[in-house]
């Protein structure tokens, strides 16, 4: 069983930056692909970014390409989401998740992830 705890959320101005962290415990962190999802009020939970178990492959949804970057440190059991050039539409609760190995493909759907954190609020003001 993997426990995930997100941190680093908060209030930022448009154009600003935040760095989210997700600390894992209770499992073999280095064996899991990891993902960041977000959910705005009244909307579905959607993928933001994902990274393979070894960090060699990653995925970013179109709306964050060039602005957000996912990374991981398997020695620290932690995955990060660096968010730059923030926009008001990035406002959401951000969730960290541990997923399933799918061969060469990085998991990108909610159904492909088995363990979730409780989320951290990110609010971007205009």
PDB file of C-alpha atoms in Angstrom:
ATOM      1  CA  UNK A   1       0.000   0.000   0.000  1.00  0.00           C
ATOM      2  CA  UNK A   2       1.415   3.362  -1.040  1.00  0.00           C
ATOM      3  CA  UNK A   3       0.677   6.564   0.842  1.00  0.00           C
ATOM      4  CA  UNK A   4       1.074   9.866  -1.007  1.00  0.00           C
ATOM      5  CA  UNK A   5       1.199  13.327   0.517  1.00  0.00           C
ATOM      6  CA  UNK A   6       1.189  16.450  -1.655  1.00  0.00           C
ATOM      7  CA  UNK A   7       2.592  19.816  -0.626  1.00  0.00           C
ATOM      8  CA  UNK A   8       3.496  23.149  -2.182  1.00  0.00           C
ATOM      9  CA  UNK A   9       0.100  24.390  -3.255  1.00  0.00           C
ATOM     10  CA  UNK A  10      -1.148  27.865  -2.482  1.00  0.00           C
ATOM     11  CA  UNK A  11      -2.001  31.195  -4.009  1.00  0.00           C
ATOM     12  CA  UNK A  12      -0.034  32.609  -6.941  1.00  0.00           C
ATOM     13  CA  UNK A  13      -0.472  35.489  -9.323  1.00  0.00           C
ATOM     14  CA  UNK A  14      -0.860  34.939 -13.040  1.00  0.00           C
ATOM     15  CA  UNK A  15       2.581  34.552 -14.567  1.00  0.00           C
ATOM     16  CA  UNK A  16       4.022  33.261 -11.326  1.00  0.00           C
ATOM     17  CA  UNK A  17       5.393  29.872 -10.330  1.00  0.00           C
ATOM     18  CA  UNK A  18       4.741  27.123  -7.822  1.00  0.00           C
ATOM     19  CA  UNK A  19       6.455  23.805  -7.193  1.00  0.00           C
ATOM     20  CA  UNK A  20       4.383  20.880  -5.991  1.00  0.00           C
ATOM     21  CA  UNK A  21       5.941  17.941  -4.211  1.00  0.00           C
ATOM     22  CA  UNK A  22       4.532  14.496  -3.508  1.00  0.00           C
ATOM     23  CA  UNK A  23       6.202  12.308  -0.918  1.00  0.00           C
ATOM     24  CA  UNK A  24       5.555   8.579  -1.063  1.00  0.00           C
ATOM     25  CA  UNK A  25       5.798   5.949   1.641  1.00  0.00           C
ATOM     26  CA  UNK A  26       4.750   2.359   2.249  1.00  0.00           C
ATOM     27  CA  UNK A  27       5.768   0.917  -1.096  1.00  0.00           C
ATOM     28  CA  UNK A  28       8.549   0.636  -3.635  1.00  0.00           C
ATOM     29  CA  UNK A  29       8.311   4.129  -5.079  1.00  0.00           C
ATOM     30  CA  UNK A  30      10.817   3.495  -7.839  1.00  0.00           C
ATOM     31  CA  UNK A  31       8.609   0.784  -9.339  1.00  0.00           C
ATOM     32  CA  UNK A  32       5.629   3.058 -10.002  1.00  0.00           C
ATOM     33  CA  UNK A  33       4.931   5.482 -12.795  1.00  0.00           C
ATOM     34  CA  UNK A  34       3.706   8.698 -11.201  1.00  0.00           C
ATOM     35  CA  UNK A  35       1.201  11.269 -12.306  1.00  0.00           C
ATOM     36  CA  UNK A  36      -0.204  14.656 -11.416  1.00  0.00           C
ATOM     37  CA  UNK A  37      -3.903  15.258 -11.983  1.00  0.00           C
ATOM     38  CA  UNK A  38      -6.084  18.263 -11.308  1.00  0.00           C
ATOM     39  CA  UNK A  39      -9.750  18.832 -10.684  1.00  0.00           C
ATOM     40  CA  UNK A  40     -11.528  22.161 -10.841  1.00  0.00           C
ATOM     41  CA  UNK A  41     -14.980  22.666  -9.243  1.00  0.00           C
ATOM     42  CA  UNK A  42     -17.669  20.973 -11.297  1.00  0.00           C
ATOM     43  CA  UNK A  43     -15.178  19.346 -13.645  1.00  0.00           C
ATOM     44  CA  UNK A  44     -13.665  15.906 -14.021  1.00  0.00           C
ATOM     45  CA  UNK A  45     -10.252  14.963 -12.734  1.00  0.00           C
ATOM     46  CA  UNK A  46      -7.787  15.235 -15.625  1.00  0.00           C
ATOM     47  CA  UNK A  47      -4.174  14.320 -16.203  1.00  0.00           C
ATOM     48  CA  UNK A  48      -1.648  17.138 -16.043  1.00  0.00           C
ATOM     49  CA  UNK A  49       1.631  15.268 -16.331  1.00  0.00           C
ATOM     50  CA  UNK A  50       3.049  11.793 -15.831  1.00  0.00           C
ATOM     51  CA  UNK A  51       6.473  10.220 -15.598  1.00  0.00           C
ATOM     52  CA  UNK A  52       7.744   6.674 -15.986  1.00  0.00           C
ATOM     53  CA  UNK A  53       9.133   4.676 -13.080  1.00  0.00           C
ATOM     54  CA  UNK A  54      12.706   5.439 -14.159  1.00  0.00           C
ATOM     55  CA  UNK A  55      12.105   9.043 -15.173  1.00  0.00           C
ATOM     56  CA  UNK A  56      13.078   8.431 -18.804  1.00  0.00           C
ATOM     57  CA  UNK A  57       9.637   9.050 -20.264  1.00  0.00           C
ATOM     58  CA  UNK A  58       7.110  11.731 -19.467  1.00  0.00           C
ATOM     59  CA  UNK A  59       3.835  13.151 -20.662  1.00  0.00           C
ATOM     60  CA  UNK A  60       2.352  16.636 -20.422  1.00  0.00           C
ATOM     61  CA  UNK A  61      -1.162  17.527 -21.386  1.00  0.00           C
ATOM     62  CA  UNK A  62      -1.367  20.111 -24.176  1.00  0.00           C
ATOM     63  CA  UNK A  63      -2.527  22.976 -21.979  1.00  0.00           C
ATOM     64  CA  UNK A  64       0.614  22.854 -19.810  1.00  0.00           C
ATOM     65  CA  UNK A  65       3.270  22.080 -22.406  1.00  0.00           C
ATOM     66  CA  UNK A  66       6.131  24.541 -22.159  1.00  0.00           C
ATOM     67  CA  UNK A  67       4.948  25.713 -18.725  1.00  0.00           C
ATOM     68  CA  UNK A  68       4.907  22.685 -16.391  1.00  0.00           C
ATOM     69  CA  UNK A  69       7.549  20.021 -15.856  1.00  0.00           C
ATOM     70  CA  UNK A  70       7.297  16.754 -13.950  1.00  0.00           C
ATOM     71  CA  UNK A  71      10.336  15.145 -12.369  1.00  0.00           C
ATOM     72  CA  UNK A  72      11.116  12.535  -9.725  1.00  0.00           C
ATOM     73  CA  UNK A  73      13.849  11.639  -7.281  1.00  0.00           C
ATOM     74  CA  UNK A  74      13.700   7.932  -6.505  1.00  0.00           C
ATOM     75  CA  UNK A  75      16.271   8.328  -3.726  1.00  0.00           C
ATOM     76  CA  UNK A  76      13.892  10.688  -1.916  1.00  0.00           C
ATOM     77  CA  UNK A  77      10.658   8.864  -2.891  1.00  0.00           C
ATOM     78  CA  UNK A  78       9.344  12.149  -4.221  1.00  0.00           C
ATOM     79  CA  UNK A  79       7.783  13.399  -7.436  1.00  0.00           C
ATOM     80  CA  UNK A  80       7.619  17.083  -8.341  1.00  0.00           C
ATOM     81  CA  UNK A  81       5.574  19.346 -10.563  1.00  0.00           C
ATOM     82  CA  UNK A  82       7.227  22.642 -11.449  1.00  0.00           C
ATOM     83  CA  UNK A  83       4.564  25.061 -12.629  1.00  0.00           C
ATOM     84  CA  UNK A  84       5.638  28.244 -14.397  1.00  0.00           C
ATOM     85  CA  UNK A  85       3.729  30.967 -16.230  1.00  0.00           C
ATOM     86  CA  UNK A  86       0.649  30.119 -14.229  1.00  0.00           C
ATOM     87  CA  UNK A  87      -2.777  31.097 -15.556  1.00  0.00           C
ATOM     88  CA  UNK A  88      -6.087  31.534 -13.729  1.00  0.00           C
ATOM     89  CA  UNK A  89      -7.375  28.448 -15.567  1.00  0.00           C
ATOM     90  CA  UNK A  90      -4.732  26.379 -13.751  1.00  0.00           C
ATOM     91  CA  UNK A  91      -6.731  26.879 -10.549  1.00  0.00           C
ATOM     92  CA  UNK A  92      -7.715  23.440  -9.219  1.00  0.00           C
ATOM     93  CA  UNK A  93      -6.998  20.832  -6.619  1.00  0.00           C
ATOM     94  CA  UNK A  94      -3.869  18.971  -7.714  1.00  0.00           C
ATOM     95  CA  UNK A  95      -3.524  15.270  -6.952  1.00  0.00           C
ATOM     96  CA  UNK A  96      -0.498  13.026  -7.012  1.00  0.00           C
ATOM     97  CA  UNK A  97      -1.025   9.388  -7.997  1.00  0.00           C
ATOM     98  CA  UNK A  98       0.936   6.147  -8.392  1.00  0.00           C
ATOM     99  CA  UNK A  99       0.079   4.122 -11.451  1.00  0.00           C
ATOM    100  CA  UNK A 100       0.611   0.794 -13.171  1.00  0.00           C
ATOM    101  CA  UNK A 101       3.445  -0.130 -15.442  1.00  0.00           C
ATOM    102  CA  UNK A 102       2.110  -0.347 -18.998  1.00  0.00           C
ATOM    103  CA  UNK A 103       5.168  -1.360 -20.947  1.00  0.00           C
ATOM    104  CA  UNK A 104       6.603   1.581 -22.849  1.00  0.00           C
ATOM    105  CA  UNK A 105       3.542   3.775 -22.345  1.00  0.00           C
ATOM    106  CA  UNK A 106       3.146   6.169 -19.443  1.00  0.00           C
ATOM    107  CA  UNK A 107      -0.314   5.892 -17.856  1.00  0.00           C
ATOM    108  CA  UNK A 108      -2.469   8.942 -18.475  1.00  0.00           C
ATOM    109  CA  UNK A 109      -6.004   8.073 -17.377  1.00  0.00           C
ATOM    110  CA  UNK A 110      -7.526   8.036 -13.899  1.00  0.00           C
ATOM    111  CA  UNK A 111      -8.332   4.335 -14.256  1.00  0.00           C
ATOM    112  CA  UNK A 112      -4.643   3.510 -14.730  1.00  0.00           C
ATOM    113  CA  UNK A 113      -3.712   4.817 -11.282  1.00  0.00           C
ATOM    114  CA  UNK A 114      -4.229   2.870  -8.071  1.00  0.00           C
ATOM    115  CA  UNK A 115      -2.998   5.137  -5.265  1.00  0.00           C
ATOM    116  CA  UNK A 116      -3.921   8.768  -4.706  1.00  0.00           C
ATOM    117  CA  UNK A 117      -2.986  11.592  -2.411  1.00  0.00           C
ATOM    118  CA  UNK A 118      -5.551  13.879  -0.824  1.00  0.00           C
ATOM    119  CA  UNK A 119      -4.691  16.808  -3.051  1.00  0.00           C
ATOM    120  CA  UNK A 120      -3.366  20.328  -2.656  1.00  0.00           C
ATOM    121  CA  UNK A 121      -5.181  23.490  -3.693  1.00  0.00           C
ATOM    122  CA  UNK A 122      -3.614  25.758  -6.309  1.00  0.00           C
ATOM    123  CA  UNK A 123      -5.265  29.122  -6.861  1.00  0.00           C
ATOM    124  CA  UNK A 124      -4.037  31.531  -9.515  1.00  0.00           C
ATOM    125  CA  UNK A 125      -5.281  35.097  -9.391  1.00  0.00           C
ATOM    126  CA  UNK A 126      -5.473  37.348 -12.444  1.00  0.00           C
TER     127      UNK A 126
END
